[in-house]
Every structure is written in C-alpha cells, then in structure tokens.
C-alpha cells in the first residue's frame, strides 16, 4: 500500500506515534509519505527529520499549517490533493484535529469516484474543547460534519472513543481502539545522574498540561525542604507565564527551564517525573517514563488510567493540588508507592502496550 500520514506539529507524542507507525509500515514493505507543518529551525529538529527521512520513501512535505483555521487551509488542502493524486496514495491517515480535517476534506474534494481510504486518529485534539465554548462548539460541529468523509476511526484509548460520542456524535463509521505501544528495547531501568533534581516535567508549556499546579505544589515543598530542584523541559505558548510564576514564588534558583530533550536523556536528570495534566489522550510520555522504571506522579485524565490498569490508585485527581503536593512530599520522605511499584507497573505496561501489535492492528484495519 501507499500510505500518507498528515499532522500539524512535528513534536511530542503525536509525532512519535506517526513515526513509530510509519516505521513499522515501511518495515512490512509499504510505501509511506508524510506531510507536516514546517518544523522549528533548530539542530534538534533538523537531526530528527534527518533520522526519519529513510522511513518515508514517498517523501516528506512541509506546509505552513496554523493551529487555528484560516485562509491558508484552503490552499493547503489543494496542495495535499495534488500530492495524493500525483503519488497515487491508497490510504490517507490524518492525525490530530488539523491533520484529520485535511485528510477528510481532501477526500471530499476527490469526490465519490475516488477509491482512496481515509482514517483518522484524534490524539485528544478537539476532544479537549468544551462544547459550550464558542471555539469548542465550532470545532466539534466540524468533527460531526467530517465523519461522513471518514472510512475509519482509530482511537488510542477507550476514553477518547467515549468522549467522541459524548461531545461529537454517535459513531456511524467503522472504528477500533488501538493503544499506543513501545518497542522492547525501551524497557530498562534508568540511572539518574549524581546531582539529579528531585522532580522533572517534560512536555508542552501550556495551562492545559497543569504546569501551574506543579509550580504551586513545588513552591510549597520548598518551604519545608531545603535545596529542592525542579527541571521543566519543553516549550509552549505559556512559557513566560510559568517563568513569571516561578519568579513570583521566589523559587527561581530551584527551577531550571530547558529546551526539548530526548526522553531517555531527560529521565537521567531527575528522580521523579510529574505529569499534572488537565487533559490527555494516551500519552507516550507516561508509557516511556514507566518503561524506564522512573517514578511517576500523574493525573487521572484521558487514557492515563487505562495505562495504569490495576495500579490506577497511584494517580491523583486532576486539579487537586493538595493531593499532588502530598504525593510529591511522600517521594521525598521515602514513603511513596510511586517508588515501590515501579517494577510492577513496568511489567504491566510491557505486557499491554506493544508497538508491533499497534502497527499490525492499524494496518489490518486499513484493509478490512
């Protein structure tokens, strides 16, 4: 098959998912192409695309893709239609809100005579919006309209499937829930550096990710414990807001902000990772942290309880800053199940979240 993947931002877990899926598809003899927004011009991203280029035998195309709808989208859809036609793709798989919209609007333009199949994985996306907000109302209505141009939905978690039917519409097209997965060599025991920080955050710097909750809880801990360190890795639209929060709390000497760093390298920098998100799909960062036997304090949002399974009592309730503080405090006092259960949790994830199985199930879904 000739398979085209479309997504907006070539960063984070969504991009990781597409890369892993495309690599498995290429290994099975399929020809794969990729369309993303023009990436950030830095050495890390340049190397990332250089590394993945061999996977995409049908090429990597970059377009100017804005997060919110605009006139440029109309031009982009025409460009993608031309790429699809010129390279005779059999399958388009859209990822995230913008990638999914492009994939299905291209099918609309191709018309009823086209044999191309279009699949869509939301990865959270529009499901994070409140239906009662003006923006959420418009985006969710668009999702409902585009269902007619969708040959199949791939949900990464049962939570995402339930939210779709609650917020968008009853599913009228084929769907499967296929969780993200890791490769066997990603399961190991991390060894922190000698002067490792006490806590770590990796991800987008957005209120949606709960970074403010982490900063507030950490500031309270600093009043009771001397010399604590927190490392925050990532970038995002609210980076300056979080830096000002740190300064206002008087803990700037205790917090270090770093640019995006490969997860395996970042894990070495601290003893415990914190994921205080207000909304998630089925985050790779959760899987990767558990696979490395790194203690993790995470919120109970999105598909995270599905990752934890029988260990979901380790999660704190989203927005509950007091519970987050207590869990962080316990790791400092050596009383934490977040530390004592890392091996059991790693074993559970290894048994249930496998990248080869993920890719095989998605490819089978394309053809049935």
mmCIF file of N, CA and C in Angstrom, residues 3-117:
data_model
loop_
_atom_site.group_PDB
_atom_site.id
_atom_site.type_symbol
_atom_site.label_atom_id
_atom_site.label_comp_id
_atom_site.label_asym_id
_atom_site.label_seq_id
_atom_site.Cartn_x
_atom_site.Cartn_y
_atom_site.Cartn_z
ATOM 1 N N UNK A 3 0.796 4.802 1.689
ATOM 2 C CA UNK A 3 0.129 5.383 2.854
ATOM 3 C C UNK A 3 0.675 6.782 3.114
ATOM 4 N N UNK A 4 -0.224 7.753 3.267
ATOM 5 C CA UNK A 4 0.170 9.124 3.580
ATOM 6 C C UNK A 4 -0.306 9.488 4.980
ATOM 7 N N UNK A 5 0.617 9.945 5.817
ATOM 8 C CA UNK A 5 0.278 10.441 7.148
ATOM 9 C C UNK A 5 0.312 11.970 7.130
ATOM 10 N N UNK A 6 -0.709 12.588 7.736
ATOM 11 C CA UNK A 6 -0.792 14.047 7.810
ATOM 12 C C UNK A 6 -0.968 14.465 9.262
ATOM 13 N N UNK A 7 -0.164 15.412 9.709
ATOM 14 C CA UNK A 7 -0.326 16.002 11.032
ATOM 15 C C UNK A 7 0.187 17.431 10.983
ATOM 16 N N UNK A 8 -0.157 18.199 11.995
ATOM 17 C CA UNK A 8 0.298 19.591 12.021
ATOM 18 C C UNK A 8 1.686 19.688 12.651
ATOM 19 N N UNK A 9 1.750 19.621 13.969
ATOM 20 C CA UNK A 9 3.005 19.910 14.666
ATOM 21 C C UNK A 9 3.893 18.671 14.766
ATOM 22 N N UNK A 10 5.091 18.721 14.202
ATOM 23 C CA UNK A 10 6.001 17.566 14.283
ATOM 24 C C UNK A 10 6.756 17.537 15.608
ATOM 25 N N UNK A 11 5.993 17.458 16.709
ATOM 26 C CA UNK A 11 6.584 17.419 18.046
ATOM 27 C C UNK A 11 5.747 16.488 18.915
ATOM 28 N N UNK A 12 6.299 16.100 20.046
ATOM 29 C CA UNK A 12 5.537 15.419 21.078
ATOM 30 C C UNK A 12 5.100 14.009 20.737
ATOM 31 N N UNK A 13 4.141 13.524 21.551
ATOM 32 C CA UNK A 13 3.687 12.153 21.435
ATOM 33 C C UNK A 13 2.993 11.840 20.130
ATOM 34 N N UNK A 14 2.250 12.806 19.591
ATOM 35 C CA UNK A 14 1.559 12.574 18.324
ATOM 36 C C UNK A 14 2.572 12.275 17.220
ATOM 37 N N UNK A 15 3.634 13.060 17.169
ATOM 38 C CA UNK A 15 4.662 12.840 16.151
ATOM 39 C C UNK A 15 5.375 11.517 16.388
ATOM 40 N N UNK A 16 5.617 11.207 17.651
ATOM 41 C CA UNK A 16 6.237 9.921 17.994
ATOM 42 C C UNK A 16 5.374 8.768 17.473
ATOM 43 N N UNK A 17 4.057 8.876 17.656
ATOM 44 C CA UNK A 17 3.132 7.836 17.198
ATOM 45 C C UNK A 17 3.230 7.644 15.684
ATOM 46 N N UNK A 18 3.206 8.753 14.954
ATOM 47 C CA UNK A 18 3.265 8.675 13.490
ATOM 48 C C UNK A 18 4.589 8.072 13.038
ATOM 49 N N UNK A 19 5.676 8.487 13.657
ATOM 50 C CA UNK A 19 6.993 7.948 13.301
ATOM 51 C C UNK A 19 7.050 6.441 13.532
ATOM 52 N N UNK A 20 6.599 6.004 14.699
ATOM 53 C CA UNK A 20 6.623 4.573 15.021
ATOM 54 C C UNK A 20 5.753 3.770 14.064
ATOM 55 N N UNK A 21 4.550 4.280 13.807
ATOM 56 C CA UNK A 21 3.618 3.584 12.922
ATOM 57 C C UNK A 21 4.180 3.501 11.509
ATOM 58 N N UNK A 22 4.697 4.619 11.008
ATOM 59 C CA UNK A 22 5.253 4.643 9.653
ATOM 60 C C UNK A 22 6.455 3.714 9.523
ATOM 61 N N UNK A 23 7.281 3.662 10.559
ATOM 62 C CA UNK A 23 8.460 2.794 10.514
ATOM 63 C C UNK A 23 8.052 1.327 10.427
ATOM 64 N N UNK A 24 7.056 0.939 11.208
ATOM 65 C CA UNK A 24 6.570 -0.439 11.148
ATOM 66 C C UNK A 24 5.948 -0.740 9.783
ATOM 67 N N UNK A 25 5.218 0.228 9.235
ATOM 68 C CA UNK A 25 4.601 0.038 7.920
ATOM 69 C C UNK A 25 5.666 -0.112 6.836
ATOM 70 N N UNK A 26 6.706 0.710 6.912
ATOM 71 C CA UNK A 26 7.800 0.607 5.941
ATOM 72 C C UNK A 26 8.511 -0.737 6.063
ATOM 73 N N UNK A 27 8.691 -1.205 7.289
ATOM 74 C CA UNK A 27 9.346 -2.499 7.512
ATOM 75 C C UNK A 27 8.555 -3.655 6.907
ATOM 76 N N UNK A 28 7.237 -3.476 6.794
ATOM 77 C CA UNK A 28 6.390 -4.517 6.206
ATOM 78 C C UNK A 28 6.237 -4.363 4.698
ATOM 79 N N UNK A 29 6.980 -3.430 4.114
ATOM 80 C CA UNK A 29 7.001 -3.296 2.665
ATOM 81 C C UNK A 29 6.073 -2.254 2.083
ATOM 82 N N UNK A 30 5.393 -1.490 2.925
ATOM 83 C CA UNK A 30 4.514 -0.432 2.425
ATOM 84 C C UNK A 30 5.336 0.819 2.113
ATOM 85 N N UNK A 31 4.838 1.624 1.183
ATOM 86 C CA UNK A 31 5.470 2.900 0.858
ATOM 87 C C UNK A 31 4.737 4.001 1.616
ATOM 88 N N UNK A 32 5.509 4.858 2.274
ATOM 89 C CA UNK A 32 4.902 5.817 3.197
ATOM 90 C C UNK A 32 5.366 7.238 2.889
ATOM 91 N N UNK A 33 4.428 8.181 2.987
ATOM 92 C CA UNK A 33 4.728 9.601 2.844
ATOM 93 C C UNK A 33 4.269 10.360 4.075
ATOM 94 N N UNK A 34 4.745 11.595 4.221
ATOM 95 C CA UNK A 34 4.434 12.402 5.407
ATOM 96 C C UNK A 34 4.236 13.857 5.018
ATOM 97 N N UNK A 35 3.214 14.484 5.610
ATOM 98 C CA UNK A 35 3.008 15.930 5.487
ATOM 99 C C UNK A 35 2.877 16.508 6.890
ATOM 100 N N UNK A 36 3.691 17.526 7.195
ATOM 101 C CA UNK A 36 3.616 18.208 8.488
ATOM 102 C C UNK A 36 3.749 19.713 8.270
ATOM 103 N N UNK A 37 3.510 20.451 9.337
ATOM 104 C CA UNK A 37 3.831 21.875 9.318
ATOM 105 C C UNK A 37 5.343 22.046 9.217
ATOM 106 N N UNK A 38 5.770 23.176 8.698
ATOM 107 C CA UNK A 38 7.197 23.476 8.621
ATOM 108 C C UNK A 38 7.782 23.462 10.028
ATOM 109 N N UNK A 39 8.790 22.628 10.281
ATOM 110 C CA UNK A 39 9.297 22.480 11.652
ATOM 111 C C UNK A 39 10.128 23.671 12.110
ATOM 112 N N UNK A 40 10.305 23.758 13.417
ATOM 113 C CA UNK A 40 11.161 24.781 14.011
ATOM 114 C C UNK A 40 12.591 24.609 13.507
ATOM 115 N N UNK A 41 13.246 25.719 13.241
ATOM 116 C CA UNK A 41 14.605 25.674 12.691
ATOM 117 C C UNK A 41 15.627 25.610 13.820
ATOM 118 N N UNK A 42 15.841 24.389 14.342
ATOM 119 C CA UNK A 42 16.908 24.209 15.327
ATOM 120 C C UNK A 42 17.583 22.862 15.088
ATOM 121 N N UNK A 43 18.740 22.671 15.684
ATOM 122 C CA UNK A 43 19.552 21.483 15.409
ATOM 123 C C UNK A 43 18.846 20.196 15.808
ATOM 124 N N UNK A 44 18.117 20.240 16.927
ATOM 125 C CA UNK A 44 17.425 19.035 17.405
ATOM 126 C C UNK A 44 16.396 18.557 16.384
ATOM 127 N N UNK A 45 15.588 19.488 15.873
ATOM 128 C CA UNK A 45 14.538 19.126 14.919
ATOM 129 C C UNK A 45 15.146 18.714 13.579
ATOM 130 N N UNK A 46 16.190 19.416 13.155
ATOM 131 C CA UNK A 46 16.859 19.051 11.900
ATOM 132 C C UNK A 46 17.374 17.619 11.950
ATOM 133 N N UNK A 47 17.984 17.255 13.066
ATOM 134 C CA UNK A 47 18.508 15.900 13.211
ATOM 135 C C UNK A 47 17.380 14.879 13.253
ATOM 136 N N UNK A 48 16.279 15.260 13.899
ATOM 137 C CA UNK A 48 15.121 14.373 13.989
ATOM 138 C C UNK A 48 14.605 14.013 12.598
ATOM 139 N N UNK A 49 14.459 15.013 11.739
ATOM 140 C CA UNK A 49 13.956 14.747 10.390
ATOM 141 C C UNK A 49 14.989 14.025 9.533
ATOM 142 N N UNK A 50 16.258 14.293 9.766
ATOM 143 C CA UNK A 50 17.299 13.557 9.043
ATOM 144 C C UNK A 50 17.251 12.074 9.397
ATOM 145 N N UNK A 51 16.964 11.779 10.667
ATOM 146 C CA UNK A 51 16.912 10.390 11.123
ATOM 147 C C UNK A 51 15.723 9.632 10.538
ATOM 148 N N UNK A 52 14.590 10.320 10.370
ATOM 149 C CA UNK A 52 13.381 9.617 9.918
ATOM 150 C C UNK A 52 13.210 9.623 8.403
ATOM 151 N N UNK A 53 14.018 10.393 7.702
ATOM 152 C CA UNK A 53 13.852 10.512 6.247
ATOM 153 C C UNK A 53 13.821 9.161 5.523
ATOM 154 N N UNK A 54 14.679 8.189 5.889
ATOM 155 C CA UNK A 54 14.655 6.903 5.175
ATOM 156 C C UNK A 54 13.333 6.139 5.305
ATOM 157 N N UNK A 55 12.561 6.423 6.356
ATOM 158 C CA UNK A 55 11.285 5.726 6.554
ATOM 159 C C UNK A 55 10.291 6.104 5.464
ATOM 160 N N UNK A 56 10.345 7.361 5.038
ATOM 161 C CA UNK A 56 9.307 7.908 4.161
ATOM 162 C C UNK A 56 9.776 7.900 2.703
ATOM 163 N N UNK A 57 9.620 6.744 2.071
ATOM 164 C CA UNK A 57 10.093 6.573 0.692
ATOM 165 C C UNK A 57 9.318 7.438 -0.295
ATOM 166 N N UNK A 58 8.104 7.859 0.067
ATOM 167 C CA UNK A 58 7.304 8.722 -0.805
ATOM 168 C C UNK A 58 7.443 10.199 -0.432
ATOM 169 N N UNK A 59 8.423 10.494 0.400
ATOM 170 C CA UNK A 59 8.778 11.880 0.661
ATOM 171 C C UNK A 59 8.133 12.501 1.882
ATOM 172 N N UNK A 60 8.768 13.576 2.349
ATOM 173 C CA UNK A 60 8.262 14.390 3.455
ATOM 174 C C UNK A 60 8.004 15.791 2.914
ATOM 175 N N UNK A 61 6.775 16.254 3.020
ATOM 176 C CA UNK A 61 6.406 17.589 2.553
ATOM 177 C C UNK A 61 6.028 18.461 3.740
ATOM 178 N N UNK A 62 6.516 19.702 3.739
ATOM 179 C CA UNK A 62 6.199 20.652 4.803
ATOM 180 C C UNK A 62 5.347 21.788 4.247
ATOM 181 N N UNK A 63 4.291 22.132 4.974
ATOM 182 C CA UNK A 63 3.410 23.231 4.605
ATOM 183 C C UNK A 63 3.298 24.195 5.780
ATOM 184 N N UNK A 64 2.867 25.413 5.498
ATOM 185 C CA UNK A 64 2.574 26.362 6.573
ATOM 186 C C UNK A 64 1.186 26.027 7.112
ATOM 187 N N UNK A 65 1.154 25.385 8.279
ATOM 188 C CA UNK A 65 -0.113 24.931 8.862
ATOM 189 C C UNK A 65 -0.291 25.603 10.215
ATOM 190 N N UNK A 66 -1.277 26.466 10.309
ATOM 191 C CA UNK A 66 -1.560 27.154 11.562
ATOM 192 C C UNK A 66 -2.462 26.302 12.448
ATOM 193 N N UNK A 67 -2.366 26.529 13.751
ATOM 194 C CA UNK A 67 -3.156 25.746 14.697
ATOM 195 C C UNK A 67 -4.652 26.004 14.523
ATOM 196 N N UNK A 68 -5.031 27.269 14.342
ATOM 197 C CA UNK A 68 -6.437 27.624 14.176
ATOM 198 C C UNK A 68 -6.790 27.732 12.698
ATOM 199 N N UNK A 69 -8.066 27.555 12.336
ATOM 200 C CA UNK A 69 -8.477 27.627 10.927
ATOM 201 C C UNK A 69 -8.185 28.997 10.322
ATOM 202 N N UNK A 70 -7.876 28.996 9.024
ATOM 203 C CA UNK A 70 -7.602 30.241 8.318
ATOM 204 C C UNK A 70 -7.616 30.021 6.821
ATOM 205 N N UNK A 71 -7.387 31.097 6.067
ATOM 206 C CA UNK A 71 -7.423 31.021 4.610
ATOM 207 C C UNK A 71 -6.339 30.096 4.053
ATOM 208 N N UNK A 72 -5.218 29.972 4.774
ATOM 209 C CA UNK A 72 -4.131 29.111 4.289
ATOM 210 C C UNK A 72 -4.561 27.648 4.218
ATOM 211 N N UNK A 73 -5.560 27.271 5.000
ATOM 212 C CA UNK A 73 -6.019 25.878 4.981
ATOM 213 C C UNK A 73 -6.583 25.493 3.619
ATOM 214 N N UNK A 74 -7.288 26.423 2.990
ATOM 215 C CA UNK A 74 -7.876 26.144 1.672
ATOM 216 C C UNK A 74 -6.780 25.825 0.658
ATOM 217 N N UNK A 75 -5.711 26.610 0.686
ATOM 218 C CA UNK A 75 -4.586 26.372 -0.217
ATOM 219 C C UNK A 75 -3.894 25.051 0.110
ATOM 220 N N UNK A 76 -3.726 24.773 1.395
ATOM 221 C CA UNK A 76 -3.063 23.528 1.806
ATOM 222 C C UNK A 76 -3.832 22.297 1.351
ATOM 223 N N UNK A 77 -5.151 22.351 1.450
ATOM 224 C CA UNK A 77 -5.965 21.204 1.036
ATOM 225 C C UNK A 77 -5.783 20.943 -0.457
ATOM 226 N N UNK A 78 -5.722 22.010 -1.247
ATOM 227 C CA UNK A 78 -5.467 21.848 -2.678
ATOM 228 C C UNK A 78 -4.096 21.254 -2.950
ATOM 229 N N UNK A 79 -3.098 21.705 -2.199
ATOM 230 C CA UNK A 79 -1.738 21.178 -2.359
ATOM 231 C C UNK A 79 -1.681 19.693 -2.010
ATOM 232 N N UNK A 80 -2.332 19.327 -0.915
ATOM 233 C CA UNK A 80 -2.331 17.916 -0.497
ATOM 234 C C UNK A 80 -3.071 17.057 -1.516
ATOM 235 N N UNK A 81 -4.165 17.568 -2.043
ATOM 236 C CA UNK A 81 -4.902 16.829 -3.078
ATOM 237 C C UNK A 81 -3.991 16.532 -4.266
ATOM 238 N N UNK A 82 -3.201 17.510 -4.675
ATOM 239 C CA UNK A 82 -2.283 17.311 -5.802
ATOM 240 C C UNK A 82 -1.213 16.273 -5.478
ATOM 241 N N UNK A 83 -0.706 16.298 -4.247
ATOM 242 C CA UNK A 83 0.297 15.315 -3.826
ATOM 243 C C UNK A 83 -0.304 13.913 -3.831
ATOM 244 N N UNK A 84 -1.508 13.795 -3.296
ATOM 245 C CA UNK A 84 -2.191 12.499 -3.233
ATOM 246 C C UNK A 84 -2.423 11.939 -4.632
ATOM 247 N N UNK A 85 -2.853 12.795 -5.533
ATOM 248 C CA UNK A 85 -3.132 12.363 -6.905
ATOM 249 C C UNK A 85 -1.848 11.987 -7.641
ATOM 250 N N UNK A 86 -0.814 12.813 -7.493
ATOM 251 C CA UNK A 86 0.442 12.579 -8.214
ATOM 252 C C UNK A 86 1.122 11.287 -7.769
ATOM 253 N N UNK A 87 1.006 10.951 -6.483
ATOM 254 C CA UNK A 87 1.709 9.777 -5.955
ATOM 255 C C UNK A 87 0.801 8.565 -5.777
ATOM 256 N N UNK A 88 -0.468 8.712 -6.148
ATOM 257 C CA UNK A 88 -1.430 7.592 -6.149
ATOM 258 C C UNK A 88 -1.505 6.876 -4.799
ATOM 259 N N UNK A 89 -1.708 7.645 -3.743
ATOM 260 C CA UNK A 89 -1.833 7.042 -2.418
ATOM 261 C C UNK A 89 -3.107 6.204 -2.324
ATOM 262 N N UNK A 90 -3.019 5.111 -1.576
ATOM 263 C CA UNK A 90 -4.181 4.253 -1.321
ATOM 264 C C UNK A 90 -4.893 4.636 -0.029
ATOM 265 N N UNK A 91 -4.113 5.121 0.946
ATOM 266 C CA UNK A 91 -4.642 5.438 2.275
ATOM 267 C C UNK A 91 -4.103 6.789 2.724
ATOM 268 N N UNK A 92 -4.987 7.615 3.272
ATOM 269 C CA UNK A 92 -4.567 8.826 3.980
ATOM 270 C C UNK A 92 -4.949 8.634 5.440
ATOM 271 N N UNK A 93 -3.988 8.840 6.324
ATOM 272 C CA UNK A 93 -4.255 8.737 7.763
ATOM 273 C C UNK A 93 -3.971 10.100 8.382
ATOM 274 N N UNK A 94 -5.032 10.786 8.808
ATOM 275 C CA UNK A 94 -4.900 12.088 9.442
ATOM 276 C C UNK A 94 -4.768 11.943 10.945
ATOM 277 N N UNK A 95 -3.878 12.744 11.534
ATOM 278 C CA UNK A 95 -3.604 12.665 12.971
ATOM 279 C C UNK A 95 -3.800 14.037 13.608
ATOM 280 N N UNK A 96 -4.525 14.075 14.729
ATOM 281 C CA UNK A 96 -4.806 15.347 15.374
ATOM 282 C C UNK A 96 -5.886 16.105 14.623
ATOM 283 N N UNK A 97 -6.374 17.183 15.227
ATOM 284 C CA UNK A 97 -7.516 17.908 14.662
ATOM 285 C C UNK A 97 -7.248 18.423 13.252
ATOM 286 N N UNK A 98 -6.113 19.087 13.053
ATOM 287 C CA UNK A 98 -5.837 19.680 11.743
ATOM 288 C C UNK A 98 -5.493 18.605 10.713
ATOM 289 N N UNK A 99 -4.684 17.624 11.095
ATOM 290 C CA UNK A 99 -4.357 16.540 10.167
ATOM 291 C C UNK A 99 -5.588 15.761 9.753
ATOM 292 N N UNK A 100 -6.490 15.521 10.714
ATOM 293 C CA UNK A 100 -7.721 14.804 10.414
ATOM 294 C C UNK A 100 -8.646 15.594 9.508
ATOM 295 N N UNK A 101 -8.719 16.905 9.730
ATOM 296 C CA UNK A 101 -9.557 17.753 8.875
ATOM 297 C C UNK A 101 -9.015 17.772 7.450
ATOM 298 N N UNK A 102 -7.707 17.940 7.301
ATOM 299 C CA UNK A 102 -7.108 17.955 5.967
ATOM 300 C C UNK A 102 -7.377 16.642 5.228
ATOM 301 N N UNK A 103 -7.156 15.515 5.907
ATOM 302 C CA UNK A 103 -7.325 14.210 5.265
ATOM 303 C C UNK A 103 -8.737 14.048 4.719
ATOM 304 N N UNK A 104 -9.716 14.439 5.506
ATOM 305 C CA UNK A 104 -11.104 14.209 5.105
ATOM 306 C C UNK A 104 -11.614 15.253 4.117
ATOM 307 N N UNK A 105 -11.110 16.471 4.207
ATOM 308 C CA UNK A 105 -11.501 17.481 3.223
ATOM 309 C C UNK A 105 -10.867 17.202 1.862
ATOM 310 N N UNK A 106 -9.698 16.569 1.862
ATOM 311 C CA UNK A 106 -9.105 16.122 0.595
ATOM 312 C C UNK A 106 -9.990 15.051 -0.032
ATOM 313 N N UNK A 107 -10.471 14.121 0.776
ATOM 314 C CA UNK A 107 -11.370 13.089 0.240
ATOM 315 C C UNK A 107 -12.637 13.729 -0.325
ATOM 316 N N UNK A 108 -13.136 14.744 0.351
ATOM 317 C CA UNK A 108 -14.326 15.455 -0.143
ATOM 318 C C UNK A 108 -14.053 16.052 -1.515
ATOM 319 N N UNK A 109 -12.868 16.654 -1.687
ATOM 320 C CA UNK A 109 -12.528 17.253 -2.977
ATOM 321 C C UNK A 109 -12.324 16.198 -4.064
ATOM 322 N N UNK A 110 -11.813 15.034 -3.688
ATOM 323 C CA UNK A 110 -11.576 13.979 -4.675
ATOM 324 C C UNK A 110 -12.881 13.409 -5.226
ATOM 325 N N UNK A 111 -13.954 13.509 -4.458
ATOM 326 C CA UNK A 111 -15.265 13.107 -4.952
ATOM 327 C C UNK A 111 -15.581 11.635 -4.757
ATOM 328 N N UNK A 112 -16.803 11.270 -5.093
ATOM 329 C CA UNK A 112 -17.299 9.914 -4.858
ATOM 330 C C UNK A 112 -16.571 8.857 -5.677
ATOM 331 N N UNK A 113 -15.964 9.251 -6.778
ATOM 332 C CA UNK A 113 -15.289 8.272 -7.629
ATOM 333 C C UNK A 113 -13.945 7.812 -7.103
ATOM 334 N N UNK A 114 -13.436 8.486 -6.086
ATOM 335 C CA UNK A 114 -12.119 8.136 -5.551
ATOM 336 C C UNK A 114 -12.185 6.860 -4.717
ATOM 337 N N UNK A 115 -11.181 6.004 -4.880
ATOM 338 C CA UNK A 115 -11.111 4.760 -4.114
ATOM 339 C C UNK A 115 -10.220 4.893 -2.878
ATOM 340 N N UNK A 116 -9.684 6.076 -2.668
ATOM 341 C CA UNK A 116 -8.778 6.265 -1.540
ATOM 342 C C UNK A 116 -9.536 6.125 -0.221
ATOM 343 N N UNK A 117 -8.889 5.507 0.768
ATOM 344 C CA UNK A 117 -9.479 5.350 2.094
ATOM 345 C C UNK A 117 -8.855 6.362 3.053
#
